[in-house]
Tab-separated table of C-alpha atoms in Angstrom:
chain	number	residue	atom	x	y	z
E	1225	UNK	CA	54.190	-68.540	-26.452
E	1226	UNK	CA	52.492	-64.854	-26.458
E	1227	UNK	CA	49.098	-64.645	-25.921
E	1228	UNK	CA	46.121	-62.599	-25.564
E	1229	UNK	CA	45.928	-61.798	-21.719
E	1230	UNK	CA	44.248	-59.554	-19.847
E	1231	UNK	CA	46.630	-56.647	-18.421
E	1232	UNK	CA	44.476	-53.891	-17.083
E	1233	UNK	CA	41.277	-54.701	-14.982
E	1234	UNK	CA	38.312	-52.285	-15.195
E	1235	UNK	CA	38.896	-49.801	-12.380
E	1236	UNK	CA	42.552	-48.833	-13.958
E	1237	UNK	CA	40.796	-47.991	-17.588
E	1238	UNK	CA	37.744	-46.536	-15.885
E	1239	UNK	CA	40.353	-44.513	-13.895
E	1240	UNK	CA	42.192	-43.646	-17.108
E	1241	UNK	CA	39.685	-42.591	-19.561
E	1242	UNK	CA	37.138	-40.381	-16.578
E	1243	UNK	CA	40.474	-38.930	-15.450
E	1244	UNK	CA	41.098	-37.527	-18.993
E	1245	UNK	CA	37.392	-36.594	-19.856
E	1246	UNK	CA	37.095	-34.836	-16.579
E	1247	UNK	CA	40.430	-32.920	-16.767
E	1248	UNK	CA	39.251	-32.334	-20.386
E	1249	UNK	CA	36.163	-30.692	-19.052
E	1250	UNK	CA	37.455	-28.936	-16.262
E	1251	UNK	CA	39.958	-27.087	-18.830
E	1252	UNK	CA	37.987	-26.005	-21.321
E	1253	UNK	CA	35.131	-24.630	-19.158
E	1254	UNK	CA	37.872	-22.817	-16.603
E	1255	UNK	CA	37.202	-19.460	-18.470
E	1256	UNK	CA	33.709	-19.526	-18.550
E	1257	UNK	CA	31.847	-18.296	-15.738
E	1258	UNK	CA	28.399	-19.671	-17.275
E	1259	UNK	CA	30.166	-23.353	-17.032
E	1260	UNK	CA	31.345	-22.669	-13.667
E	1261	UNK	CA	29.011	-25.256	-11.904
E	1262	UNK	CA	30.497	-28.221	-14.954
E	1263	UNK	CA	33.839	-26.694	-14.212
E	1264	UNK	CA	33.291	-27.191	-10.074
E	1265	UNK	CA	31.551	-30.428	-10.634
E	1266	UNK	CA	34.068	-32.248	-13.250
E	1267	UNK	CA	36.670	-31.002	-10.940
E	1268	UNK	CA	35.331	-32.521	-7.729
E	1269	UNK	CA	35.230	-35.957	-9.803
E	1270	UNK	CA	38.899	-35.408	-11.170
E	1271	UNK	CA	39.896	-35.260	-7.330
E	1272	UNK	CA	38.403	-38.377	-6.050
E	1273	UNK	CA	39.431	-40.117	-9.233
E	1274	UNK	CA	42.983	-38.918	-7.714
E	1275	UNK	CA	41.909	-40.197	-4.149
E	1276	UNK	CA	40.764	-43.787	-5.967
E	1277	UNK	CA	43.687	-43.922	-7.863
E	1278	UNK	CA	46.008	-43.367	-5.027
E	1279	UNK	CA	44.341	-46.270	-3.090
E	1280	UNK	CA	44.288	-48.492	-6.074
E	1281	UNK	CA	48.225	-48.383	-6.806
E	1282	UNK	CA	48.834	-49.669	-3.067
E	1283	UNK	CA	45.641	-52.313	-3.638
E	1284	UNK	CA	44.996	-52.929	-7.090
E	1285	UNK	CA	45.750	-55.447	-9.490
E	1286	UNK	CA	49.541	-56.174	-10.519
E	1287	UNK	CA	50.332	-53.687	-13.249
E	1288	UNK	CA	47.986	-51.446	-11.686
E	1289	UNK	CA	50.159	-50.981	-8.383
E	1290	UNK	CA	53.175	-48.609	-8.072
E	1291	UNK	CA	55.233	-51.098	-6.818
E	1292	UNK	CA	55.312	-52.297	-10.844
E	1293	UNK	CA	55.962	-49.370	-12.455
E	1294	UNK	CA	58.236	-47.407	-9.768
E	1295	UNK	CA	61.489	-47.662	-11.909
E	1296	UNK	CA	65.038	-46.063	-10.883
E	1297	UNK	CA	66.322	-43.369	-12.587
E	1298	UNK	CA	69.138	-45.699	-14.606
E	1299	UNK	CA	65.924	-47.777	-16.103
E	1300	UNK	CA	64.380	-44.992	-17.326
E	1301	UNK	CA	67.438	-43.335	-18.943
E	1302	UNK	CA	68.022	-46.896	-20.600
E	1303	UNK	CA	64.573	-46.713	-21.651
E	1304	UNK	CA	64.404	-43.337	-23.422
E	1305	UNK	CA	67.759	-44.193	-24.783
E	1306	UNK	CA	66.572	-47.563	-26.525
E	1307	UNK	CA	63.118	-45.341	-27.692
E	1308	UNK	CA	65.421	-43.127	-29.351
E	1309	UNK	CA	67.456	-45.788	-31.255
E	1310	UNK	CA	64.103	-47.043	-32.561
E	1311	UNK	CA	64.951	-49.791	-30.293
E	1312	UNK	CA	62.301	-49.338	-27.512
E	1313	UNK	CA	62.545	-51.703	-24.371
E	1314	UNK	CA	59.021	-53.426	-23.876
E	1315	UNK	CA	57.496	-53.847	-20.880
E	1316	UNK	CA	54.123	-55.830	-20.453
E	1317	UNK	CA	52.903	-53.218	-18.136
E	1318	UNK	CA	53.979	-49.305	-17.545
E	1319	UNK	CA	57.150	-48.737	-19.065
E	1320	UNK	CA	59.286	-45.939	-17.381
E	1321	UNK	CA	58.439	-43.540	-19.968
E	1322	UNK	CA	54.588	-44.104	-19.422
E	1323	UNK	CA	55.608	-44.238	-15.203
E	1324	UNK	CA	57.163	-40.512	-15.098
E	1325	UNK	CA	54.009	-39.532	-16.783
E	1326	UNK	CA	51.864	-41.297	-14.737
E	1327	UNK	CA	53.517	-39.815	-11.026
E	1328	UNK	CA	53.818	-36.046	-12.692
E	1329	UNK	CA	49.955	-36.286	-13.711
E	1330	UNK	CA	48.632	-37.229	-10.606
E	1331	UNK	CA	50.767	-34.871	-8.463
E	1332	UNK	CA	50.070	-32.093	-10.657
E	1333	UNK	CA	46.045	-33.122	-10.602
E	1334	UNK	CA	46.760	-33.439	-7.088
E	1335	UNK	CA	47.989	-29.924	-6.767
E	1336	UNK	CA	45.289	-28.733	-9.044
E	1337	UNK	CA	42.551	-30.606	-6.974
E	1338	UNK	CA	43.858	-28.553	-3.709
E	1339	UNK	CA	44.185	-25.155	-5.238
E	1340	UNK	CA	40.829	-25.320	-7.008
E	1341	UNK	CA	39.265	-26.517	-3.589
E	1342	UNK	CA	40.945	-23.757	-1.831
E	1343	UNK	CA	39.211	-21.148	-4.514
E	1344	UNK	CA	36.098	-23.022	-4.659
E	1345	UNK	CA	35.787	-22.619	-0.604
E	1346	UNK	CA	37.839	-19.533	-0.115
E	1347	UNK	CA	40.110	-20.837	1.888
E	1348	UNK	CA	42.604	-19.012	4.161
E	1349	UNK	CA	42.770	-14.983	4.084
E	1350	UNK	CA	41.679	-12.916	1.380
E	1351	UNK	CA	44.963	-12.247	-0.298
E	1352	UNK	CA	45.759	-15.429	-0.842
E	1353	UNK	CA	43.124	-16.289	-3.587
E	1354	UNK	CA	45.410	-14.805	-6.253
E	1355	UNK	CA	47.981	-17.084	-5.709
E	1356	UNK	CA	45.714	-19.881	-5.290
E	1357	UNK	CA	44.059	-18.610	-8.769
E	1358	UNK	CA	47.707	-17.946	-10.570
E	1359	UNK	CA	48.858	-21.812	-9.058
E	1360	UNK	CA	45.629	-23.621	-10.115
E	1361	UNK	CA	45.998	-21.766	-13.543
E	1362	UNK	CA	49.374	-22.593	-14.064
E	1363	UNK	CA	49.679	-25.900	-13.066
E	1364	UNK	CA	46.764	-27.078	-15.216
E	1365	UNK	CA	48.691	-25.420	-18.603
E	1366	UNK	CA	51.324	-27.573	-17.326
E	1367	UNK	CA	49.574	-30.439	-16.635
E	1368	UNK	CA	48.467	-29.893	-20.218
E	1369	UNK	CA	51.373	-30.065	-21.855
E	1370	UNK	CA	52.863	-33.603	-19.914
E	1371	UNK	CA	49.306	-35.049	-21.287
E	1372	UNK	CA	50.551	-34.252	-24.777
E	1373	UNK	CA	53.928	-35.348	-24.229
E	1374	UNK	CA	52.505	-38.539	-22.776
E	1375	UNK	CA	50.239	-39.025	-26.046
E	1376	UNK	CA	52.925	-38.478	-27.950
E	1377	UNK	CA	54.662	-41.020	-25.901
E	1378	UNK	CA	51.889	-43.962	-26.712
E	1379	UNK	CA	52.033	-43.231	-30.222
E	1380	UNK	CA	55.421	-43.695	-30.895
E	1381	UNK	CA	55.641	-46.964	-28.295
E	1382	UNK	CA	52.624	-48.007	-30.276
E	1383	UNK	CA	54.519	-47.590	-33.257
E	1384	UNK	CA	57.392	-49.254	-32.551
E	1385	UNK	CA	55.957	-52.226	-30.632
E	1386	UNK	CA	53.331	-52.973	-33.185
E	1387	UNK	CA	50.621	-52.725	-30.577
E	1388	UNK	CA	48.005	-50.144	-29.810
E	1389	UNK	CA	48.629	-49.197	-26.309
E	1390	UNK	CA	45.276	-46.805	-26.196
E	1391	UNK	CA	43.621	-49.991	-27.080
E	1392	UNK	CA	44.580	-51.714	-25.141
E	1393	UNK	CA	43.410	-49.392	-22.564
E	1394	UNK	CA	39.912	-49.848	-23.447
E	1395	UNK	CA	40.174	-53.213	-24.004
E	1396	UNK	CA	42.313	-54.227	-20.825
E	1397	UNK	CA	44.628	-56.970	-23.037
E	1398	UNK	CA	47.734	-57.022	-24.481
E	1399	UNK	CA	50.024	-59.423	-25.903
E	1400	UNK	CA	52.207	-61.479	-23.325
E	1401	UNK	CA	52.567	-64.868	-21.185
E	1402	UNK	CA	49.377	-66.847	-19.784
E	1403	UNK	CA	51.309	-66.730	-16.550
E	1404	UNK	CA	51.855	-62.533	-17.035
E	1405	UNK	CA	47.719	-62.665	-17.104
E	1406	UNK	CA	45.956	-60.515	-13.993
E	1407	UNK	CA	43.425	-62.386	-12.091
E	1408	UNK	CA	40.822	-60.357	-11.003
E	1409	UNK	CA	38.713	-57.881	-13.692
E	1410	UNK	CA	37.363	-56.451	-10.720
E	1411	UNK	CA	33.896	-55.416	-13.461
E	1412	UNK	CA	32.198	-54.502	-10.039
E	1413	UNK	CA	34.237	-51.618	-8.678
E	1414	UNK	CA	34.576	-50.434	-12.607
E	1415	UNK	CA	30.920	-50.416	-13.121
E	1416	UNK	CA	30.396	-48.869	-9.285
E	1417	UNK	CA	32.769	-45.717	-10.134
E	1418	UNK	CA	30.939	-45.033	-13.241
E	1419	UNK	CA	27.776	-45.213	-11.429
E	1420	UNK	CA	29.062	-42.964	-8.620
E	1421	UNK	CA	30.380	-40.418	-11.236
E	1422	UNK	CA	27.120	-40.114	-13.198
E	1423	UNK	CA	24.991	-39.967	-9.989
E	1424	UNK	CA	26.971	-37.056	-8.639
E	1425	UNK	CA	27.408	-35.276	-12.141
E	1426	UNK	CA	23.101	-35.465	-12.240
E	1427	UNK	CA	22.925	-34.236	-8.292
E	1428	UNK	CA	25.375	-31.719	-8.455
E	1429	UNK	CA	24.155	-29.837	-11.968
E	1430	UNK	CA	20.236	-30.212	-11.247
């Protein structure tokens, strides 16, 4: 019998939603050189969210972990097939839709990370800033687009699954099996990132 049962712990949606806000940030102050210290400072936190989250798909809870949402190329062909039949596969955690978005975010924030980094210390010789600038630029417009492709994405499996998947992202439950249920909330770590982010955010601006 489905159930109310708790899906995502706190670090994951913590993860999530500071991920978005800083990239959010970091965007729309880019152009602004009187923002340049919120630009620098949201995108130090969008790296180490990176780091974190990189650590926390080997560590975390169950549908938090790669190893649940690392799906073969014939799964997620299947899946995009059944989402375009109106027929959409559902899957408890990440489905493979969700999963490509997922990997191409945080390698492209990964990239992103790197090359602003590498502008922010001036890295390497002279010459090379423009192509550090050009790369950081362009890879953020793209990065852009996949996060509107993936919101697109949540409506329409929202939609079609009669569930609100950004919901449940704040909430951390979904519909499913008792024995589906994660274990650990892990409210510590969740509330400890927050705390690290603000603390920083204050230090670095003042």
């Amino acid at each position: 019998m489905s159930e109310r049962i708790l899906v995502w712990d706190w670090p994951t949606r913590v993860f999530h939603w500071s991920f978005a806000l800083s990239f959010a940030g970091a965007y729309l102050t880019a152009e602004s050189e009187r923002y340049r210290d919120l630009h620098l400072a949201l995108g130090y936190v969008f790296g180490v969210l990176i780091l974190f989250r990189l650590i926390w798909g080997v560590i975390g809870t169950r549908y938090a972990r790669f190893s649940s949402f690392s799906f073969a190329p014939t799964a997620v062909l299947s899946y995009l097939k059944s989402l375009s039949q109106g027929q959409a596969q559902h899957f408890l955690g990440h489905n493979p839709a969700g999963a490509i978005a997922i990997f191409l975010l945080l390698g492209l924030g990964l990239l992103i990370s790197l090359t602003g980094i590498a502008l922010a210390w001036e890295l390497g010789a002279e010459d090379w800033e423009e192509l550090y600038e050009e790369t950081h630029e362009w890879v953020a417009n793209f990065m852009l687009l996949v996060v509107f492709v993936h919101i697109a994405g949540v409506l329409v499996s929202s939609w079609l699954h009669h569930e609100n998947l950004a919901r449940a992202m704040i909430t951390g439950y979904k519909q499913g099996q008792a024995s589906a249920a994660i274990q650990g909330r892990f409210l510590w770590l969740g509330v400890l990132i927050l705390i690290g982010i603000l603390v920083f955010l204050v230090m670095y601006l003042s």
